[in-house]
CSV table of C-alpha atoms and ligand atoms in Angstrom, one decimal:
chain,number,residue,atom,x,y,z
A,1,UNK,CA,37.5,14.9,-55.9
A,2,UNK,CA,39.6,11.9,-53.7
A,3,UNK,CA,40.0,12.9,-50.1
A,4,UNK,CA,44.0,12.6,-50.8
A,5,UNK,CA,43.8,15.6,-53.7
A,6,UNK,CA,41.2,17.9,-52.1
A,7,UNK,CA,43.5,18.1,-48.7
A,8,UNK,CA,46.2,19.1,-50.6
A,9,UNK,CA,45.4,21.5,-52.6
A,10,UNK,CA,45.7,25.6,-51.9
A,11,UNK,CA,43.1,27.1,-49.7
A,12,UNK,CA,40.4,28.6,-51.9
A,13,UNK,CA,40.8,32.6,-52.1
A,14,UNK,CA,37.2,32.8,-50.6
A,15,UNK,CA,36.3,36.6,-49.3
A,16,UNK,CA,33.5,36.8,-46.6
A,17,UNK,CA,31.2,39.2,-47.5
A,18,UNK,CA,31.6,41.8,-44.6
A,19,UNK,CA,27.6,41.6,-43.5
A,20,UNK,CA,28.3,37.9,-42.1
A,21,UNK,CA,31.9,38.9,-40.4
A,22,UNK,CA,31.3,38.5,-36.5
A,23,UNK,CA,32.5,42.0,-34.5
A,24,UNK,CA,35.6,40.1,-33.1
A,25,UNK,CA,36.9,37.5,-34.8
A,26,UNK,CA,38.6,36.0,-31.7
A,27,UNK,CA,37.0,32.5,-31.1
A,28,UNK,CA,40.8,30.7,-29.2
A,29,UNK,CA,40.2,28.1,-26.3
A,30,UNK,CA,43.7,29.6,-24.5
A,31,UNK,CA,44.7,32.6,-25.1
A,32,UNK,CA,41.4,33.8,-25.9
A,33,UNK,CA,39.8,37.0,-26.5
A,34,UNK,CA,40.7,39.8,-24.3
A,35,UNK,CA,38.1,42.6,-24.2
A,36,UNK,CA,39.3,45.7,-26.0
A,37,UNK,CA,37.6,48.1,-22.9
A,38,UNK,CA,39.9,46.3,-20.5
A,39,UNK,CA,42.9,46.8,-22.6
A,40,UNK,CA,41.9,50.3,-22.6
A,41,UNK,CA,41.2,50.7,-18.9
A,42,UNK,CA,44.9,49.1,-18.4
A,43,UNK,CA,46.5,51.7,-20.9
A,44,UNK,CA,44.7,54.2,-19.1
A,45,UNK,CA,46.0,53.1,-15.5
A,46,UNK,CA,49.1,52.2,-17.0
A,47,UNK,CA,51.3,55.2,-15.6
A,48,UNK,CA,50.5,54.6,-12.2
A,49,UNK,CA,50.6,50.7,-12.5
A,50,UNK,CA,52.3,49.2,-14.9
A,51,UNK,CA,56.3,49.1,-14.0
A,52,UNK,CA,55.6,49.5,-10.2
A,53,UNK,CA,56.1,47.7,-6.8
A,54,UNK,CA,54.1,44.3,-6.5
A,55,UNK,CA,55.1,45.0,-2.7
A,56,UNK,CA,53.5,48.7,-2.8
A,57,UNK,CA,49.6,49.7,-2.1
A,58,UNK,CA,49.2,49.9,-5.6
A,59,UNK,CA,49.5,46.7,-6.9
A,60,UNK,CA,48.0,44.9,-3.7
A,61,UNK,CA,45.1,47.1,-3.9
A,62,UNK,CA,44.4,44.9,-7.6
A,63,UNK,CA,45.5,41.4,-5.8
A,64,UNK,CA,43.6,42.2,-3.1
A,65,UNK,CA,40.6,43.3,-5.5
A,66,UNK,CA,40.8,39.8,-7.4
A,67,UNK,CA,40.9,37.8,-4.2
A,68,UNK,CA,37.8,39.9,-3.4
A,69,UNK,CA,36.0,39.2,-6.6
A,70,UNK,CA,36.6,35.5,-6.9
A,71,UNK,CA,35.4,34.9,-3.2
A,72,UNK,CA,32.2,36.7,-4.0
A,73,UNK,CA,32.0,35.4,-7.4
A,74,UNK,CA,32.0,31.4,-6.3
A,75,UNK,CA,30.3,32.2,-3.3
A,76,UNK,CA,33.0,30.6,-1.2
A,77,UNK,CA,32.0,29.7,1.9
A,78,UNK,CA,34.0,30.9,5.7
A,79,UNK,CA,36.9,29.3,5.9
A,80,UNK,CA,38.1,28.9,1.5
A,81,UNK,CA,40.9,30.7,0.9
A,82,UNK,CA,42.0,32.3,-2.4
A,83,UNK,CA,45.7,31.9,-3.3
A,84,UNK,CA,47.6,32.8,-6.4
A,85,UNK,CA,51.4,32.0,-7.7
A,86,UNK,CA,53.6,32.0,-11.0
A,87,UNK,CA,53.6,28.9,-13.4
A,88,UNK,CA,49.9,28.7,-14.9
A,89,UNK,CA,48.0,25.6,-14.1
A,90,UNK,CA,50.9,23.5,-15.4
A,91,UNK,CA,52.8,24.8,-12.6
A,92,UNK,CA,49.8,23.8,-10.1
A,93,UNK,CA,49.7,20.4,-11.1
A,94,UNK,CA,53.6,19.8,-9.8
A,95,UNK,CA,52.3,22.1,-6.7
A,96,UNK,CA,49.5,19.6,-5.9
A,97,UNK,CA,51.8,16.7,-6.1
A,98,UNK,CA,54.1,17.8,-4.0
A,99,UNK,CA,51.3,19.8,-0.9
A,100,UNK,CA,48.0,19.0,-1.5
A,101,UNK,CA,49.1,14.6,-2.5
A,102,UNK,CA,49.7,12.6,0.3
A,103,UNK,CA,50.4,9.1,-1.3
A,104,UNK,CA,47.7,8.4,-3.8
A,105,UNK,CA,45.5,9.9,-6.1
A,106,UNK,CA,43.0,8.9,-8.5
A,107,UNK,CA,42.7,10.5,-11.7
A,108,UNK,CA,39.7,11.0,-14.4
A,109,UNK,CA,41.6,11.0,-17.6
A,110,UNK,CA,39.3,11.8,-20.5
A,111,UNK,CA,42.3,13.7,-23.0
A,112,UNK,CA,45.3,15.8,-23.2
A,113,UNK,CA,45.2,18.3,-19.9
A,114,UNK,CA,43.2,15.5,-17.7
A,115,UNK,CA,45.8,12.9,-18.6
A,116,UNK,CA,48.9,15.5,-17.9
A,117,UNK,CA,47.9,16.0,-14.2
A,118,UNK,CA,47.8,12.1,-14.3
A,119,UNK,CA,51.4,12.1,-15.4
A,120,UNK,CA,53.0,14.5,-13.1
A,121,UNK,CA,51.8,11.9,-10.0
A,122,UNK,CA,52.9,8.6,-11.8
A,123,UNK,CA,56.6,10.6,-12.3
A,124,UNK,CA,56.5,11.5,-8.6
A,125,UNK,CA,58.9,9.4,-6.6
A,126,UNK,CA,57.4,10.3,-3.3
A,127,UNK,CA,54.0,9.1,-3.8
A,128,UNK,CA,52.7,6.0,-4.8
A,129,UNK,CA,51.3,4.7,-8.6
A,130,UNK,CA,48.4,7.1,-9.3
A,131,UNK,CA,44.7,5.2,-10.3
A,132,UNK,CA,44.4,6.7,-13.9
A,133,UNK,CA,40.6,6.0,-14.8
A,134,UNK,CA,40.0,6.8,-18.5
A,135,UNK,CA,37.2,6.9,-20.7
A,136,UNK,CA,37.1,7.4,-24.7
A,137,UNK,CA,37.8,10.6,-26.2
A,138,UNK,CA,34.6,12.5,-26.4
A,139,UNK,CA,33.3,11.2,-22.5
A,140,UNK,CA,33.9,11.5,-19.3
A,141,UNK,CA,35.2,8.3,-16.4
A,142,UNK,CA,33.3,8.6,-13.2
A,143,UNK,CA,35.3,8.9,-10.4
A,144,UNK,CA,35.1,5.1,-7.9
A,145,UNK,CA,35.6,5.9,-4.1
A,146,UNK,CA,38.1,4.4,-2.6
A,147,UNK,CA,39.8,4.4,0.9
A,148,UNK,CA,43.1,4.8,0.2
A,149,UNK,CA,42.5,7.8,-2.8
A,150,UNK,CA,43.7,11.3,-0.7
A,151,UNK,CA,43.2,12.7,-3.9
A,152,UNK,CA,40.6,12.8,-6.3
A,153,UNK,CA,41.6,14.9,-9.4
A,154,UNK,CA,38.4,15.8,-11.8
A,155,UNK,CA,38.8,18.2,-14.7
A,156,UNK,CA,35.7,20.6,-15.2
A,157,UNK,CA,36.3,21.6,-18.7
A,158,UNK,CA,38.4,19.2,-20.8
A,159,UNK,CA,39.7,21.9,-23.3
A,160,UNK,CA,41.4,19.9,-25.2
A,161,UNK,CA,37.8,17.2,-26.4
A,162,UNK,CA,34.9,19.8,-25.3
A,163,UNK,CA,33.8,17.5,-22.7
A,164,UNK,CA,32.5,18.8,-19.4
A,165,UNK,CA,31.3,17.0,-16.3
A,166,UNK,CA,29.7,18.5,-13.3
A,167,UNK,CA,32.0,18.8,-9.8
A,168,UNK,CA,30.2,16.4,-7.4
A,169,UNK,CA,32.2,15.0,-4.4
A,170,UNK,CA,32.3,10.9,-4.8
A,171,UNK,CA,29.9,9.7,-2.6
A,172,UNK,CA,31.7,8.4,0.6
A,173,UNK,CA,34.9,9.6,-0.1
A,174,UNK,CA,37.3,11.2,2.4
A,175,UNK,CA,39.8,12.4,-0.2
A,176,UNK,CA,40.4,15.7,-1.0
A,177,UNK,CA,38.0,16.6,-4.3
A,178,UNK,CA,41.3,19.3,-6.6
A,179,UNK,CA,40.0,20.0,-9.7
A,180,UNK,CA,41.6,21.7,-12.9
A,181,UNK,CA,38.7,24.4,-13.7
A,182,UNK,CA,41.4,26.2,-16.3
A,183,UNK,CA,38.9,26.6,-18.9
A,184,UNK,CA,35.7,26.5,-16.7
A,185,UNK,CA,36.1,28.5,-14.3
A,186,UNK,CA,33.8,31.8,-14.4
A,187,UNK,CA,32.0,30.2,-17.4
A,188,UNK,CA,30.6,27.1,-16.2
A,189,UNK,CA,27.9,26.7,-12.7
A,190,UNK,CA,30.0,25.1,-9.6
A,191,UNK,CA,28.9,24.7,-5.8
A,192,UNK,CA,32.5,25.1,-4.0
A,193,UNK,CA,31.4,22.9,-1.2
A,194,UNK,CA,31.5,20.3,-3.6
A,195,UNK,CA,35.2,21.1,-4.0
A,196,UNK,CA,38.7,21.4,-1.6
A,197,UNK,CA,40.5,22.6,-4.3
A,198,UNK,CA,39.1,24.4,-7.5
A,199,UNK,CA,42.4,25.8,-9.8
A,200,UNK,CA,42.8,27.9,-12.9
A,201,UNK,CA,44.5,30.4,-14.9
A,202,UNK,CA,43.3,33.8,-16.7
A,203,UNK,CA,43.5,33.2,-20.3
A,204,UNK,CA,40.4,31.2,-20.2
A,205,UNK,CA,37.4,32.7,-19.4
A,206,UNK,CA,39.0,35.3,-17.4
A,207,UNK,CA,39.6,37.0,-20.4
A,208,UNK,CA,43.2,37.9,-19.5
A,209,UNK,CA,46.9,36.7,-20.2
A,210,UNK,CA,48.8,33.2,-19.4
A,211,UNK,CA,51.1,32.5,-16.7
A,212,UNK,CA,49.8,33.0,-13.5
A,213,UNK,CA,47.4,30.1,-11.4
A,214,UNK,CA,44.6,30.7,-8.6
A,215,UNK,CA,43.2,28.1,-6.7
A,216,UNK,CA,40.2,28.4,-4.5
A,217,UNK,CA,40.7,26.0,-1.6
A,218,UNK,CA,38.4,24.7,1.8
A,219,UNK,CA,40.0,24.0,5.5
A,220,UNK,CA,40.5,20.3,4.8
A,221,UNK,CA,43.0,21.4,1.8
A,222,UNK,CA,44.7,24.3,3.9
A,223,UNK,CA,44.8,21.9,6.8
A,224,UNK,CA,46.3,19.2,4.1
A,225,UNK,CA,49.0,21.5,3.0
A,226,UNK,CA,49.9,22.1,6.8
A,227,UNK,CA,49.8,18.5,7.7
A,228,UNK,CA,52.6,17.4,4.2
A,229,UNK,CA,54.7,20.1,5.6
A,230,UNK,CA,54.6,19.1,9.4
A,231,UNK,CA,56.1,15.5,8.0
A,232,UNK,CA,58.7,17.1,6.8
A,233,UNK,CA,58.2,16.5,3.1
A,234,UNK,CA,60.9,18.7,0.5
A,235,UNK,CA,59.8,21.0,-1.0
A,236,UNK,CA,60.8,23.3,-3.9
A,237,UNK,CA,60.4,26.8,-2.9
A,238,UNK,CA,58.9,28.1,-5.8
A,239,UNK,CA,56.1,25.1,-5.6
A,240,UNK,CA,55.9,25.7,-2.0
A,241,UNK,CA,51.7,26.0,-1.3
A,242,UNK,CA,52.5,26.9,1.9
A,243,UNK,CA,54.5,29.7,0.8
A,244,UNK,CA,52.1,30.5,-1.2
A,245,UNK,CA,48.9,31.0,1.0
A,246,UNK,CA,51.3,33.0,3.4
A,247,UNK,CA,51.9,35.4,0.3
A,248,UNK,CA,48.4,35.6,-0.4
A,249,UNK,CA,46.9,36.2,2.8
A,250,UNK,CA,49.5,39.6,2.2
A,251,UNK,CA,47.9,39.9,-1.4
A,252,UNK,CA,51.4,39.2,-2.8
A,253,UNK,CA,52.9,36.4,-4.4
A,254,UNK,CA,56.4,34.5,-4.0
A,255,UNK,CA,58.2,36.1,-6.7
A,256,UNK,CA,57.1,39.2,-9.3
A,257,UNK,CA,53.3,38.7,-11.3
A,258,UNK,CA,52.9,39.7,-14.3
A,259,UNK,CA,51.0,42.9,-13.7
A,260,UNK,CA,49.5,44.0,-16.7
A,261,UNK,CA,47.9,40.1,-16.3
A,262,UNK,CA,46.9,40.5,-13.2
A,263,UNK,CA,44.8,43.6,-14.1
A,264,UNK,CA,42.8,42.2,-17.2
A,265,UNK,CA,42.2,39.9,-15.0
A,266,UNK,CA,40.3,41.8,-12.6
A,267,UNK,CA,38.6,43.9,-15.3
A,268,UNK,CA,36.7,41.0,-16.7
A,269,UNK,CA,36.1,39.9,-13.1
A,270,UNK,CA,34.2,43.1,-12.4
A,271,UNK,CA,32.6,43.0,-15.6
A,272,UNK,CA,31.1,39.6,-14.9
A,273,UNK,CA,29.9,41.0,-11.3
A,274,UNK,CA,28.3,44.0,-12.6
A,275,UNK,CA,26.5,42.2,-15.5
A,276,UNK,CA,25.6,39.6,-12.6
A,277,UNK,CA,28.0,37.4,-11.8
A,278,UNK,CA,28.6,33.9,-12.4
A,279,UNK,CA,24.8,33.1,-12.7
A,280,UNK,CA,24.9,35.8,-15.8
A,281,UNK,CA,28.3,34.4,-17.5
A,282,UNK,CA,27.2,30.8,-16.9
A,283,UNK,CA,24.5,32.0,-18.8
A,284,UNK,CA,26.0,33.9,-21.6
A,285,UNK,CA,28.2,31.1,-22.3
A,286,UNK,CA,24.8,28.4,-22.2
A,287,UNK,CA,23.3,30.8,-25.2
A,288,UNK,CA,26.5,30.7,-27.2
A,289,UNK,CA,26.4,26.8,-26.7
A,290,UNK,CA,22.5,26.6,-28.0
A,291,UNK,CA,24.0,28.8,-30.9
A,292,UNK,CA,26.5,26.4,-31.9
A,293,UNK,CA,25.3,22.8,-31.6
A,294,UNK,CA,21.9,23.7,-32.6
A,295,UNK,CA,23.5,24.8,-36.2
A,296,UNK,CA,25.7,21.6,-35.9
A,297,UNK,CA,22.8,19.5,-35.3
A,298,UNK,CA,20.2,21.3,-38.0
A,299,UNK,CA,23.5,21.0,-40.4
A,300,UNK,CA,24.0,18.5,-42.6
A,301,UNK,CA,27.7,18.2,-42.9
A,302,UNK,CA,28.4,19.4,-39.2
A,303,UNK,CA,27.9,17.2,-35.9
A,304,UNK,CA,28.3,17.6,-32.7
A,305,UNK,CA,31.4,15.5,-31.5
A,306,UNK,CA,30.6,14.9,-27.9
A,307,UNK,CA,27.3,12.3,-28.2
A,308,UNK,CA,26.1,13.2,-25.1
A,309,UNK,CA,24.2,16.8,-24.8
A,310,UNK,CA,24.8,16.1,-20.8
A,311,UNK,CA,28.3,16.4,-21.4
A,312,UNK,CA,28.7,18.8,-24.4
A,313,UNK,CA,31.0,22.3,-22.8
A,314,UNK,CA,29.2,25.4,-23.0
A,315,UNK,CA,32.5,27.3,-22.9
A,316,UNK,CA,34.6,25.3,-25.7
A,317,UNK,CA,32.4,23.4,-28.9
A,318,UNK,CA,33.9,20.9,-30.6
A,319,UNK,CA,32.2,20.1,-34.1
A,320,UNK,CA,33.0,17.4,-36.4
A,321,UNK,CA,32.8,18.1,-40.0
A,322,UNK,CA,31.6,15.3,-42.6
A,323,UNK,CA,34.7,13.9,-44.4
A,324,UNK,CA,33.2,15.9,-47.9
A,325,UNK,CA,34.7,18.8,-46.0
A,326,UNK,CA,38.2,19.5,-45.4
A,327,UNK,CA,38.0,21.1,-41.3
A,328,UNK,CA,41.6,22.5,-41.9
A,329,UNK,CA,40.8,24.1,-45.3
A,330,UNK,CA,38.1,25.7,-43.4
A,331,UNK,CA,39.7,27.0,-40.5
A,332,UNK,CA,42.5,28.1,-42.3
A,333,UNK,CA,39.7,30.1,-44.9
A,334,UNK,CA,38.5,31.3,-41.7
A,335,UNK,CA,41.7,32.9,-40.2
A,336,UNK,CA,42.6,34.4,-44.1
A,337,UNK,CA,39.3,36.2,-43.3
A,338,UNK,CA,40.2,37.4,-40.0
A,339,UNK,CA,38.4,34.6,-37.9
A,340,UNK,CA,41.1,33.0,-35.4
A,341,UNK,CA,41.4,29.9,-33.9
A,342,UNK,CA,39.3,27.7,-34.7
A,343,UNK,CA,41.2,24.8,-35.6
A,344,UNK,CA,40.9,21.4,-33.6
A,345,UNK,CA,43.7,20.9,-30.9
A,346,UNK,CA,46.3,19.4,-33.0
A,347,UNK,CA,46.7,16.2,-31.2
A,348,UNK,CA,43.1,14.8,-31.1
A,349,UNK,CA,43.6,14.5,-34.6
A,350,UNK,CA,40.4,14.9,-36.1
A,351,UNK,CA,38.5,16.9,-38.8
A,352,UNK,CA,36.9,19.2,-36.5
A,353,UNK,CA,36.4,23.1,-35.6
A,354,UNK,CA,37.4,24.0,-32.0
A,355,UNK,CA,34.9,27.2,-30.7
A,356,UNK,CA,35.8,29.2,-27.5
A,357,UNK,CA,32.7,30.0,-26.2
A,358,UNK,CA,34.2,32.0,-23.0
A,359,UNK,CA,32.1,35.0,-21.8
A,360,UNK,CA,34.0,37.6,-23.0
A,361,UNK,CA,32.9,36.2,-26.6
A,362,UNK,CA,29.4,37.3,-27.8
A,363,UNK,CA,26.6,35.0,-28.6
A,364,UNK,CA,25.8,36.9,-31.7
A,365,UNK,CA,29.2,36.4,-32.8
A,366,UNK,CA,28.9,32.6,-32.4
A,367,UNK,CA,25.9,33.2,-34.9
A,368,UNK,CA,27.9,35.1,-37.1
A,369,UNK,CA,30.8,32.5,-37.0
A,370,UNK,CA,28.5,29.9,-37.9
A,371,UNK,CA,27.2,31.9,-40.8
A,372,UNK,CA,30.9,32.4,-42.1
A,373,UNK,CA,31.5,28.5,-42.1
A,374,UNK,CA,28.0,28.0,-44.0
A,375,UNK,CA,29.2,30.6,-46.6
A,376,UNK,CA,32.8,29.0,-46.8
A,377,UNK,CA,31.6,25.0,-47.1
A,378,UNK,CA,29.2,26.6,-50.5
A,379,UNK,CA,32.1,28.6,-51.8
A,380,UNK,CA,34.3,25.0,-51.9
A,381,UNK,CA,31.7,23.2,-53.1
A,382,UNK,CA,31.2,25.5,-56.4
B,401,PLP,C1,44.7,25.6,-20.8
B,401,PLP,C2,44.6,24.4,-19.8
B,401,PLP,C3,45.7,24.0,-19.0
B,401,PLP,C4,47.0,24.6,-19.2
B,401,PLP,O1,47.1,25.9,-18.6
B,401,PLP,P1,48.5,26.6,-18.6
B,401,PLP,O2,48.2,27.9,-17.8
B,401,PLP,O3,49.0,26.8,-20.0
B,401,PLP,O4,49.5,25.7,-17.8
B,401,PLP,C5,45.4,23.0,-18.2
B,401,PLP,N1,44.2,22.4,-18.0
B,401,PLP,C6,43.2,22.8,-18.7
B,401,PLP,C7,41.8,22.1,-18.5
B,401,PLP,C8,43.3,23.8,-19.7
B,401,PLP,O5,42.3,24.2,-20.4
C-alpha cells in the first residue's frame, strides 16, 4: 500500500491479547507514571495534610524530609544547598538568567528543552549574546572553554531526542557548570562536584506531579547568587534565587507548593533510598534501556535513533520505525489498548516511539511493551 494511503487510513481495531499487556501501561516522558502505593499513602495522610499550612510543622516536616532525601541521595558534598520554588524547570531557566548569569553563557543545544534555556538568555536584555553550540538532532555538542563563559549550561537528559551526555566540568573552565537534569535526575549516575547547579522538576523520574523546580547548588553558585544581588541587579520577586534559598533554608517556599506534589514526591524518594538509592534506580533504569534497544536492534523494522550507544538515555528511548510501519498508527493502537504515551514528541517530527524508562516504570513492563508493538506491527501487516 503507498505511504500516502496507509497513513490515512483508520487505526486497525487490533485487541492485545491480555497475556502480553504490561501491569501499567504508563510509559510518558513528563508526566509520567506515578506509583499507585504513593497515591495511596497520600490518600491515607491526606486528612492531616492535604489542605493545611505550608507555614505549619506539618508540611515542613515533608519539605524538610525532601531536602533530606535529595542531599543524601546525590551525595552532595558540605557546603550544596538544596532549594526549591514554584514554576517547574521552565520557571528556573528565567531564574538562572536573571541570579546565577552574570553576562554570558554558553549553551549545548542538541533539541527542544536544551535550545529553550538557550532562548531565554539571547531574549535577556541584561546580558550579553549567549554562545549557542549545537549539534544534529540525535547527538550531543561538547561544551569549548572559554574565559569569558560564567555560565556553562549542559542538559543531562535531552527529553525531547533521547540523547544523554555525561556532567563533566570543561576542563579549565571557571564558569559556573547549571545543568537542566529535569528528566535525569534520580534516574541517571552524576558526581555533584562536577556540577554548581544541578535543577529539575518531579514529574520525571521523581514519579510525582508538574510545577514545582529543585535545584542542588555548590558555594561558588550561592556565592554567585549573592555577588548578582550585591550589584544591584532587578529582580522579579517571584524569580528571586535569593529569596528562594532564604525560604529553603526555613523548608518553605516564596509562595504556596502544591502539596499533594510535594508528597509524591518524597514517597518515590524514599522508595529509591530504601531499595538503594541512586546506585539501584540508575540501575533499574540501565536494565529497562538493555530491554528496549536490544529488541530495537535484534528487530528488523525497529532502530535505535540515537547512533551512538555512548549517548543513547537509559531513562527516555527513542526508536525509529522503518517507513513500512506507520509509528503513529502504532502508538495510537497502543493507547486504544491501554498503553500511553508513547508517541514521539511532536515537534522532532519523525516516525518514532518515545519510551519513558523512569524508575518508577518496571523493566518487565518495558518487555511486555515491546512484546505489544511486535504483536501490533503482525496484526497491520495481515
Ligand atoms: C520536561 C523538561 C523540561 C520542562 O519542565 P517543566 O517543569 O514542564 O517546565 C525542561 N527540560 C527538560 C530536559 C525536560 O525534560
Amino acid at each position: 500500500m503507498p505511504a500516502e494511503r496507509r497513513r490515512n487510513s483508520p487505526p486497525a481495531e487490533i485487541r492485545i491479547p491480555e497475556r502480553l499487556l504490561p501491569a501499567d501501561g504508563r510509559f510518558g516522558s513528563g508526566p509520567s507514571k506515578v506509583r499507585q502505593d504513593a497515591v495511596v499513602s497520600l490518600e491515607r495522610a491526606a486528612p492531616r495534610y492535604l489542605g493545611t499550612s505550608h507555614r505549619q510543622a506539618g508540611v515542613r516536616s515533608v519539605v524538610a524530609l525532601l531536602r533530606g532525601g535529595l542531599r543524601e541521595l546525590f551525595g552532595l558534598p558540605d557546603g550544596y544547598e538544596v532549594v526549591l520554588g514554584n514554576g517547574g524547570t521552565t520557571s528556573f531557566w528565567d531564574i538562572a538568567s536573571f541570579c546565577l548569569v552574570e553576562r554570558h553563557s554558553q549553551h549545548l543545544s542538541f533539541g527542544e528543552f536544551s535550545s529553550k534555556f538557550a532562548a531565554v538568555t539571547t531574549a535577556a536584555p541584561h546580558l550579553d549574546r549567549p554562545e549557542v553550540i549545537e549539534s544534529p538532532v540525535g547527538t550531543h555538542p561538547v561544551a569549548v572553554p572559554r574565559g569569558d563563559v560564567d555560565v556553562y549550561a549542559l542538559t543531562h537528559n535531552e527529553t525531547s531526542t533521547g540523547v544523554a551526555m555525561e556532567i563533566r566540568r570543561p576542563d579549565g573552565a571557571g564558569g559556573l557548570v547549571v545543568v537542566d537534569a529535569t528528566s535525569a535526575a534520580g534516574g541517571l549516575r552524576v558526581d555533584p562536584r562536577q556540577f554548581d547547579a544541578y535543577y529539575f522538576a518531579p514529574q520525571k523520574c521523581f514519579a510525582s506531579d508538574g510545577g514545582l523546580w529543585v535545584a542542588l547548588l555548590s558555594p561558588a553558585a550561592l556565592e554567585r547568587v549573592r555577588r548578582i544581588a550585591a550589584g544591584g541587579r532587578w529582580v522579579p520577586a517571584s524569580l528571586d534565587l535569593g529569596t528562594a534559598i532564604e525560604n529553603s533554608d526555613k523548608d518553605q517556599t516564596y509562595n504556596t507548593p502544591a502539596l499533594a506534589t510535594l508528597f509524591l514526591f518524597v514517597e518515590q524518594l524514599e522508595w529509591v533510598m530504601t531499595n538503594g538509592g541512586l546506585e539501584w534506580a540508575a540501575s533499574r533504569c540501565d536494565h529497562s534501556a538493555e530491554i528496549l534497544y536490544g529488541w530495537a536492534e535484534a528487530t528488523e523494522y525497529t532502530t535505535p535513533f540515537v547512533a551512538k550507544p555512548s549517548e543513547r538515555s537509559h531513562v527516555v528511548g527513542t526508536i525509529d520505525l522503518d517507513d513500512s510501519v506507520d509509528a503513529a498508527q502504532v502508538a495510537a493502537t497502543l493507547r486504544a489498548n491501554g498503553i500511553l504515551d508513547t508517541e514521539p514528541y511532536r515537534k522532532l517530527g519523525r516516525n518514532q516511539l518515545r519510551v519513558g524508562l523512569f524508575p518508577a516504570i518496571d523493566p518487565e513492563d518495558v518487555g511486555a511493551l515491546t512484546a505489544c508493538i511486535d504483536h501490533i506491527v503482525t496484526a497491520l501487516a495481515a
